[in-house]
Amino acid sequence: MTTHPIMPARIRALLFDAYGTLFDVHSIVPSSGHGITGDLEELSQVWRQKQLEITWLRALMERYEDFWSVTEAALRCAVRQLSIDVTGPQINVLMQAYLAPTTFVDVSTALEAFNEIPLAILSNGSPRMLESAVRSNGLESNFTEIISVDRVKTYKPSPKVYALGPEVLRIPVGEILFVSSNSWDAAGAKAFGYQVCLCNRSGKEIDDWGFAPDFVVSRLHQIAKRIQNFAL
Amino acid sequence: MTTHPIMPARIRALLFDAYGTLFDVHSIVPSSGHGITGDLEELSQVWRQKQLEITWLRALMERYEDFWSVTEAALRCAVRQLSIDVTGPQINVLMQAYLAPTTFVDVSTALEAFNEIPLAILSNGSPRMLESAVRSNGLESNFTEIISVDRVKTYKPSPKVYALGPEVLRIPVGEILFVSSNSWDAAGAKAFGYQVCLCNRSGKEIDDWGFAPDFVVSRLHQIAKRIQNFAL
């Protein structure tokens, strides 16, 4: 993999996806699923998959409910599908853990490398969830804007969501680098006109959604080098 | 399960989903996957899941491509994800099989029971795929309309798609019974205002998308009895 700068235009801001990119959604069940009997890894996978499906389907149906509500509906869906017995209090503990998810280990180094251009978040999360996740990880000072889809009451990958980036940051979309570990989110951002970095931590085959990212890294701290000549 | 008529309003037409409801999408890989080495059941499941995901994501991204193109992209995605080796000719054989899928065994009896009200199809399929699937199963005379999402260049569960039913049939949405085996499709139709029957052949737990069907059957031929006082 080359470390040469490869971006076609100056980058004036970085816009990060939150869940799966900065915050490890699969840290929640292992840390907060105490006392639940069943395949907890499968629960975590199905919970996440249902969470995404509900966002896509509700957005398409034009029946938005916020990400907190969707996340709880997805959890209930997952435990039913997997025939896992959970109590009300156990559901509550898992949901509360969503307010303080763990960041991936490469996040703080990656963010500190960009002290000369603004960093922001554009996420499906509700404002309360995002503020809480950022604050509980001490990342408040790293981001100039935390943008929730709640402003437009729909979900990624709707263009209405991606339009919030240039609108809030007041920077042309082609001069913003959008960073996501979700390949479908990266595709949506690319289709909208961002420069796009996909962070593929797992190294697994990347789904081809028809809109390839500009470049791929395996850890977020690799981004700075890739864009240094353009960003600073 | 009761067999009493339960519908709140007269039903003047039945509108069927196609793939998964009339046509068994999981018949294609077993019948046409000759010579492919790997877990063919998993291939069939992942192919279908990716096919749906691509329709949802492209619809949300406002980047419609027709269902033939989506179905082939999903197949390529699935074989890559599962690291299954397939040749170009094997891809072609699988794709051609989509033009003549097998109907479920309960379909012909179910359709024959409704000779006094119009039956129609509302499907993600492209016009060519739907015409071919209907003709290859000798069902042309059963349907007064075969309606493809291609008319509005988006996918279920967008309200733009469900609006085609009352528009083409010239019957108010509340007097049309929408029939699907896809729980998310049934939810989309219910949210739009149809009366809805979910056909749950597998008997598995039904995902709760927030919009419950009016009633559930395990086979399509059970519908006639459930609505007889209203439909005829």
Coordinates of C-alpha atoms in Angstrom, one line a residue:
Chain A
M1 CA 0.0 0.0 0.0
T2 CA 1.4 3.4 -1.0
T3 CA 1.8 6.2 1.5
H4 CA 2.0 8.9 -1.2
P5 CA -0.6 11.6 -1.0
I6 CA -3.2 10.7 -3.5
M7 CA -6.1 13.2 -3.1
P8 CA -7.1 15.2 -6.1
A9 CA -8.0 18.4 -4.2
R10 CA -7.1 20.3 -1.0
I11 CA -8.9 18.9 2.1
R12 CA -10.2 21.6 4.4
A13 CA -12.1 19.4 6.9
L14 CA -12.5 15.8 8.0
L15 CA -16.0 14.5 8.6
F16 CA -16.2 11.2 10.6
D17 CA -18.9 8.6 10.8
A18 CA -19.4 7.7 14.5
Y19 CA -20.7 4.2 15.2
G20 CA -18.4 1.5 13.8
T21 CA -15.8 4.2 12.8
L22 CA -14.9 6.1 16.1
F23 CA -17.0 4.0 18.5
D24 CA -16.9 0.2 18.7
V25 CA -20.6 -0.9 18.6
H26 CA -19.4 -4.4 19.3
S27 CA -17.9 -3.4 22.6
I28 CA -21.3 -2.9 24.1
V29 CA -22.7 -6.5 24.5
P30 CA -19.4 -8.0 25.9
S31 CA -19.1 -5.1 28.5
S32 CA -22.8 -4.8 29.4
G33 CA -24.5 -8.1 28.7
H34 CA -23.8 -9.6 32.1
G35 CA -26.1 -12.4 33.0
I36 CA -27.5 -12.9 29.5
T37 CA -27.3 -16.5 28.4
G38 CA -26.8 -17.2 24.7
D39 CA -24.3 -16.5 21.9
L40 CA -23.4 -12.9 22.8
E41 CA -21.3 -12.4 19.8
E42 CA -24.2 -13.4 17.5
L43 CA -26.5 -11.1 19.6
S44 CA -24.1 -8.2 18.9
Q45 CA -24.0 -8.9 15.2
V46 CA -27.7 -9.3 14.8
W47 CA -28.4 -6.2 16.9
R48 CA -26.2 -4.1 14.7
Q49 CA -27.6 -5.6 11.4
K50 CA -31.2 -5.0 12.5
Q51 CA -30.3 -1.5 13.7
L52 CA -29.0 -0.6 10.2
E53 CA -31.9 -2.4 8.5
I54 CA -34.5 -0.4 10.6
T55 CA -32.8 2.9 9.7
W56 CA -32.8 2.0 6.0
L57 CA -36.4 0.8 6.0
R58 CA -37.8 3.7 8.1
A59 CA -35.9 6.2 6.0
L60 CA -37.3 4.7 2.8
M61 CA -40.8 4.5 4.3
E62 CA -40.5 8.1 5.3
R63 CA -41.3 7.0 8.9
Y64 CA -38.3 8.4 10.8
E65 CA -37.9 7.6 14.5
D66 CA -34.7 8.6 16.2
F67 CA -31.7 6.4 16.6
W68 CA -32.3 5.7 20.3
S69 CA -35.7 4.3 19.5
V70 CA -34.4 2.4 16.5
T71 CA -31.5 0.9 18.6
E72 CA -33.9 -0.4 21.2
A73 CA -36.3 -1.8 18.6
A74 CA -33.4 -3.5 17.0
L75 CA -32.2 -5.0 20.3
R76 CA -35.7 -6.4 20.9
C77 CA -35.9 -7.8 17.4
A78 CA -32.5 -9.5 17.8
V79 CA -33.2 -11.2 21.1
R80 CA -36.6 -12.5 19.7
Q81 CA -34.9 -13.8 16.6
L82 CA -32.2 -15.5 18.5
S83 CA -34.7 -16.7 21.2
I84 CA -32.5 -15.2 23.9
D85 CA -34.2 -14.5 27.3
V86 CA -33.5 -11.0 28.5
T87 CA -35.2 -9.0 31.3
G88 CA -36.3 -5.4 31.1
P89 CA -33.3 -4.3 33.3
Q90 CA -30.9 -6.2 31.1
I91 CA -32.3 -4.3 28.0
N92 CA -31.8 -1.1 30.0
V93 CA -28.2 -1.8 30.8
L94 CA -27.4 -2.6 27.2
M95 CA -29.1 0.6 26.0
Q96 CA -27.4 2.8 28.6
A97 CA -24.1 1.4 27.4
Y98 CA -24.8 2.9 24.0
L99 CA -24.4 6.3 25.7
A100 CA -20.8 5.5 26.6
P101 CA -19.4 3.2 23.9
T102 CA -15.6 2.5 23.7
T103 CA -13.6 4.2 21.0
F104 CA -11.3 2.1 18.8
V105 CA -7.6 2.3 20.0
D106 CA -6.5 4.2 16.9
V107 CA -8.9 7.1 17.4
S108 CA -7.1 9.4 19.8
T109 CA -3.8 9.3 17.9
A110 CA -5.6 9.8 14.6
L111 CA -7.6 12.9 15.8
E112 CA -4.5 14.5 17.4
A113 CA -2.7 14.5 14.1
F114 CA -5.2 17.0 12.7
N115 CA -4.8 20.0 14.8
E116 CA -4.8 22.5 11.9
I117 CA -8.1 21.6 10.2
P118 CA -11.5 21.2 11.6
L119 CA -12.8 17.7 12.5
A120 CA -16.6 17.0 12.7
I121 CA -19.0 14.1 13.1
L122 CA -21.9 13.2 10.8
S123 CA -23.9 10.3 12.3
N124 CA -27.2 8.5 12.5
G125 CA -27.0 8.9 16.2
S126 CA -29.5 11.1 18.0
P127 CA -28.0 14.4 19.4
R128 CA -28.2 13.1 23.0
M129 CA -26.5 9.8 22.1
L130 CA -23.7 11.6 20.2
E131 CA -23.0 14.2 22.8
S132 CA -22.9 11.5 25.4
A133 CA -20.6 9.2 23.4
V134 CA -18.2 12.1 22.7
R135 CA -18.2 13.4 26.2
S136 CA -17.8 10.0 27.9
N137 CA -14.7 9.5 25.8
G138 CA -13.3 13.0 26.5
L139 CA -13.4 14.0 22.8
E140 CA -15.3 17.2 23.1
S141 CA -12.4 19.4 22.2
N142 CA -11.5 17.4 19.1
F143 CA -14.7 18.2 17.1
T144 CA -15.9 21.6 15.9
E145 CA -19.3 20.2 15.0
I146 CA -21.4 17.1 15.9
I147 CA -24.0 16.7 13.2
S148 CA -26.9 14.3 13.7
V149 CA -29.3 13.1 11.0
D150 CA -32.0 14.2 13.4
R151 CA -31.8 17.7 11.8
V152 CA -33.3 16.2 8.6
K153 CA -35.3 13.3 10.1
T154 CA -33.9 10.6 7.8
Y155 CA -30.9 8.3 7.7
K156 CA -27.8 7.6 5.8
P157 CA -27.2 7.0 2.9
S158 CA -29.9 9.6 2.0
P159 CA -28.3 12.6 0.2
K160 CA -30.3 14.8 2.6
V161 CA -28.0 13.6 5.4
Y162 CA -24.7 14.0 3.4
A163 CA -25.8 17.5 2.4
L164 CA -25.6 18.5 6.1
G165 CA -21.7 18.3 6.0
P166 CA -21.0 21.1 3.6
E167 CA -24.0 23.1 4.9
V168 CA -22.9 23.1 8.5
L169 CA -19.2 23.3 7.9
R170 CA -19.5 25.9 5.1
I171 CA -16.9 24.1 3.1
P172 CA -17.6 22.7 -0.5
V173 CA -18.3 19.0 -0.4
G174 CA -15.3 18.2 -2.7
E175 CA -13.0 19.7 -0.1
I176 CA -14.2 17.6 2.8
L177 CA -12.8 14.1 3.5
F178 CA -15.5 11.8 4.7
V179 CA -14.2 8.9 6.9
S180 CA -16.2 5.8 7.6
S181 CA -15.7 2.1 8.4
N182 CA -19.1 1.3 7.0
S183 CA -18.7 0.5 3.3
W184 CA -22.3 1.4 2.4
D185 CA -21.9 4.8 4.2
A186 CA -18.6 5.4 2.3
A187 CA -20.5 4.7 -0.9
G188 CA -23.3 7.1 0.0
A189 CA -20.8 9.8 0.7
K190 CA -18.9 9.2 -2.5
A191 CA -22.1 9.3 -4.5
F192 CA -22.9 12.6 -2.9
G193 CA -19.5 14.1 -3.9
Y194 CA -17.2 13.9 -0.9
Q195 CA -13.6 12.7 -1.0
V196 CA -13.9 9.4 0.9
C197 CA -11.6 7.3 3.1
L198 CA -12.9 3.8 4.0
C199 CA -11.3 2.5 7.2
N200 CA -11.3 -1.3 6.8
R201 CA -10.1 -2.5 10.2
S202 CA -11.2 -6.1 9.8
G203 CA -9.3 -6.5 6.5
K204 CA -12.3 -8.4 5.1
E205 CA -13.5 -8.2 1.6
I206 CA -15.2 -4.8 1.0
D207 CA -18.7 -4.9 -0.4
D208 CA -19.0 -3.2 -3.7
W209 CA -21.9 -0.7 -3.6
G210 CA -21.0 0.9 -6.9
F211 CA -19.2 3.9 -5.5
A212 CA -15.6 3.2 -4.5
P213 CA -13.8 5.2 -1.8
D214 CA -10.9 7.3 -2.9
F215 CA -8.6 5.4 -0.6
V216 CA -8.7 2.7 2.1
V217 CA -6.8 2.5 5.3
S218 CA -6.7 -0.2 8.0
R219 CA -6.3 2.2 10.9
L220 CA -7.5 5.8 11.3
H221 CA -4.0 7.1 12.2
Q222 CA -2.9 6.3 8.7
I223 CA -5.0 9.0 7.2
A224 CA -2.8 12.0 8.2
K225 CA 0.1 10.7 6.1
R226 CA -2.1 9.9 3.1
I227 CA -3.3 13.5 2.8
Q228 CA -0.5 15.5 4.4
N229 CA 0.5 17.5 1.3
F230 CA -3.1 18.6 0.8
A231 CA -4.4 19.1 4.2
L232 CA -1.9 21.3 5.9
Chain B
M1 CA -55.9 -19.4 14.4
T2 CA -59.4 -18.2 13.5
T3 CA -60.9 -18.6 10.0
H4 CA -63.5 -15.9 10.6
P5 CA -63.5 -13.0 8.1
I6 CA -61.6 -10.2 9.9
M7 CA -61.2 -7.5 7.4
P8 CA -62.5 -4.0 8.2
A9 CA -63.5 -3.1 4.7
R10 CA -64.6 -4.6 1.4
I11 CA -61.6 -5.9 -0.6
R12 CA -61.8 -5.1 -4.3
A13 CA -58.4 -6.4 -5.5
L14 CA -55.4 -8.4 -4.3
L15 CA -51.9 -7.1 -4.9
F16 CA -49.1 -9.6 -4.6
D17 CA -45.4 -9.2 -4.0
A18 CA -43.5 -11.5 -6.4
Y19 CA -40.1 -12.7 -5.2
G20 CA -40.3 -14.6 -2.0
T21 CA -44.2 -14.5 -2.1
L22 CA -45.1 -16.1 -5.4
F23 CA -41.7 -17.1 -6.6
D24 CA -39.2 -19.0 -4.5
V25 CA -35.9 -17.1 -4.8
H26 CA -34.2 -19.9 -3.0
S27 CA -35.1 -22.4 -5.7
I28 CA -32.6 -20.8 -8.1
V29 CA -29.2 -21.8 -6.6
P30 CA -30.1 -25.4 -6.0
S31 CA -31.5 -25.8 -9.5
S32 CA -28.9 -23.8 -11.4
G33 CA -25.7 -23.8 -9.3
H34 CA -24.3 -26.9 -10.9
G35 CA -20.6 -27.3 -10.6
I36 CA -20.2 -24.5 -8.0
T37 CA -18.2 -25.7 -5.0
G38 CA -19.2 -24.2 -1.6
D39 CA -22.1 -23.8 0.8
L40 CA -24.9 -23.3 -1.8
E41 CA -27.5 -22.7 0.9
E42 CA -25.4 -19.9 2.4
L43 CA -24.8 -18.5 -1.1
S44 CA -28.5 -18.4 -1.7
Q45 CA -29.1 -16.6 1.6
V46 CA -26.3 -14.1 1.2
W47 CA -27.3 -13.4 -2.5
R48 CA -30.9 -12.6 -1.4
Q49 CA -29.8 -10.5 1.6
K50 CA -27.3 -8.4 -0.6
Q51 CA -30.0 -8.1 -3.3
L52 CA -32.3 -6.5 -0.7
E53 CA -29.6 -4.3 0.8
I54 CA -28.6 -3.0 -2.6
T55 CA -32.2 -2.1 -3.4
W56 CA -32.6 -0.3 0.0
L57 CA -29.3 1.5 -0.3
R58 CA -29.6 2.5 -3.9
A59 CA -33.2 3.7 -3.3
L60 CA -32.0 5.8 -0.3
M61 CA -29.1 7.1 -2.3
E62 CA -31.4 8.0 -5.1
R63 CA -29.2 6.0 -7.4
Y64 CA -31.7 3.5 -9.0
E65 CA -30.5 0.7 -11.2
D66 CA -32.9 -1.9 -12.3
F67 CA -33.5 -5.2 -10.4
W68 CA -31.6 -7.2 -13.0
S69 CA -28.5 -5.2 -12.5
V70 CA -28.9 -5.2 -8.7
T71 CA -29.4 -9.0 -8.7
E72 CA -26.2 -9.6 -10.6
A73 CA -24.3 -7.1 -8.4
A74 CA -25.6 -8.9 -5.3
L75 CA -24.5 -12.3 -6.7
R76 CA -21.0 -11.0 -7.4
C77 CA -21.0 -9.5 -3.9
A78 CA -22.1 -12.8 -2.3
V79 CA -19.5 -15.0 -4.0
R80 CA -16.7 -12.6 -3.1
Q81 CA -17.9 -12.4 0.5
L82 CA -18.1 -16.2 0.8
S83 CA -14.8 -16.7 -1.3
I84 CA -16.7 -19.0 -3.7
D85 CA -15.1 -19.5 -7.1
V86 CA -17.5 -19.0 -9.9
T87 CA -17.0 -18.7 -13.6
G88 CA -18.6 -16.1 -15.9
P89 CA -20.8 -18.9 -17.5
Q90 CA -21.9 -20.0 -14.0
I91 CA -23.0 -16.5 -13.1
N92 CA -24.9 -16.4 -16.4
V93 CA -26.7 -19.6 -15.6
L94 CA -27.8 -18.4 -12.2
M95 CA -29.0 -15.1 -13.6
Q96 CA -30.9 -16.7 -16.4
A97 CA -32.6 -18.9 -13.8
Y98 CA -34.0 -15.7 -12.3
L99 CA -36.1 -15.4 -15.5
A100 CA -37.9 -18.6 -14.7
P101 CA -38.1 -19.1 -10.9
T102 CA -40.2 -21.8 -9.4
T103 CA -43.6 -20.8 -7.8
F104 CA -44.3 -22.0 -4.3
V105 CA -46.7 -25.0 -4.3
D106 CA -49.6 -23.1 -2.7
V107 CA -49.7 -20.4 -5.4
S108 CA -51.9 -21.9 -8.2
T109 CA -54.6 -23.0 -5.8
A110 CA -54.5 -19.6 -4.1
L111 CA -54.9 -17.7 -7.3
E112 CA -57.7 -19.8 -8.7
A113 CA -59.8 -19.1 -5.6
F114 CA -60.1 -15.5 -6.6
N115 CA -61.8 -15.6 -10.0
E116 CA -64.2 -12.7 -9.2
I117 CA -61.8 -9.9 -8.1
P118 CA -58.7 -8.7 -9.9
L119 CA -55.3 -9.9 -8.9
A120 CA -52.1 -7.9 -9.6
I121 CA -48.4 -8.0 -8.9
L122 CA -46.4 -5.1 -7.4
S123 CA -42.7 -6.0 -7.4
N124 CA -39.1 -4.8 -7.3
G125 CA -38.5 -6.9 -10.4
S126 CA -37.8 -5.2 -13.8
P127 CA -40.6 -5.5 -16.3
R128 CA -38.7 -8.1 -18.3
M129 CA -38.0 -10.2 -15.3
L130 CA -41.6 -10.1 -14.1
E131 CA -43.1 -10.9 -17.5
S132 CA -40.7 -13.8 -17.9
A133 CA -41.3 -15.2 -14.4
V134 CA -45.1 -15.0 -14.9
R135 CA -45.1 -16.4 -18.4
S136 CA -42.7 -19.3 -17.6
N137 CA -45.1 -20.4 -14.8
G138 CA -48.2 -20.0 -17.0
L139 CA -49.7 -17.4 -14.8
E140 CA -50.4 -14.7 -17.4
S141 CA -54.2 -15.1 -17.2
N142 CA -54.3 -14.8 -13.5
F143 CA -53.1 -11.2 -13.3
T144 CA -54.7 -8.1 -14.6
E145 CA -51.7 -5.9 -14.0
I146 CA -48.0 -6.6 -13.4
I147 CA -46.6 -3.4 -11.9
S148 CA -42.8 -2.9 -11.6
V149 CA -41.1 -0.3 -9.4
D150 CA -39.3 0.6 -12.6
R151 CA -42.1 3.0 -13.4
V152 CA -40.9 5.2 -10.5
K153 CA -37.2 4.2 -10.4
T154 CA -37.0 3.4 -6.8
Y155 CA -37.6 0.4 -4.6
K156 CA -39.8 -0.9 -1.8
P157 CA -40.6 0.2 0.9
S158 CA -40.7 3.7 -0.7
P159 CA -44.3 5.1 -0.6
K160 CA -43.7 6.0 -4.3
V161 CA -43.8 2.3 -5.0
Y162 CA -46.9 1.5 -3.0
A163 CA -48.7 4.5 -4.6
L164 CA -48.6 2.6 -7.9
G165 CA -51.1 0.0 -6.6
P166 CA -54.2 2.3 -6.2
E167 CA -53.0 4.4 -9.2
V168 CA -52.8 1.6 -11.7
L169 CA -55.7 -0.5 -10.3
R170 CA -57.9 2.6 -9.8
I171 CA -59.1 1.3 -6.5
P172 CA -58.7 3.1 -3.1
V173 CA -55.7 1.8 -1.2
G174 CA -57.8 0.8 1.8
E175 CA -59.8 -1.6 -0.5
I176 CA -56.8 -3.5 -1.8
L177 CA -55.3 -6.4 0.1
F178 CA -51.5 -6.4 -0.2
V179 CA -50.0 -9.9 0.2
S180 CA -46.3 -10.4 0.9
S181 CA -44.0 -12.9 2.6
N182 CA -41.4 -10.2 3.2
S183 CA -42.2 -8.7 6.6
W184 CA -40.5 -5.4 5.8
D185 CA -42.6 -5.2 2.6
A186 CA -45.8 -5.9 4.5
A187 CA -44.8 -3.2 7.0
G188 CA -44.2 -0.7 4.1
A189 CA -47.6 -1.5 2.6
K190 CA -49.3 -1.2 5.9
A191 CA -47.7 2.1 6.6
F192 CA -48.9 3.3 3.2
G193 CA -52.5 2.3 4.0
Y194 CA -53.2 -1.1 2.4
Q195 CA -55.0 -3.9 4.1
V196 CA -52.1 -6.4 4.5
C197 CA -51.7 -10.1 4.7
L198 CA -48.3 -11.5 5.7
C199 CA -47.7 -15.0 4.4
N200 CA -45.2 -16.6 6.9
R201 CA -44.4 -19.9 5.3
S202 CA -41.4 -20.6 7.5
G203 CA -43.3 -20.1 10.8
K204 CA -40.2 -18.2 12.1
E205 CA -40.5 -15.3 14.4
I206 CA -41.7 -12.2 12.4
D207 CA -39.6 -9.1 12.6
D208 CA -41.4 -6.2 14.1
W209 CA -40.9 -3.2 11.9
G210 CA -43.5 -1.1 13.7
F211 CA -46.4 -1.7 11.3
A212 CA -48.2 -5.0 11.9
P213 CA -50.1 -6.8 9.1
D214 CA -53.9 -7.1 9.5
F215 CA -53.5 -10.9 9.4
V216 CA -51.0 -13.7 8.9
V217 CA -51.3 -16.9 7.0
S218 CA -48.9 -19.8 6.6
R219 CA -50.0 -20.6 3.1
L220 CA -51.5 -18.4 0.3
H221 CA -54.5 -20.6 -0.2
Q222 CA -55.7 -19.7 3.3
I223 CA -56.4 -16.1 2.2
A224 CA -59.6 -16.8 0.4
K225 CA -61.4 -18.1 3.5
R226 CA -60.2 -15.2 5.6
I227 CA -61.7 -12.6 3.5
Q228 CA -64.7 -14.3 1.8
N229 CA -67.5 -12.2 3.2
F230 CA -65.8 -9.1 2.0
A231 CA -64.2 -10.0 -1.2
L232 CA -67.0 -11.7 -3.2

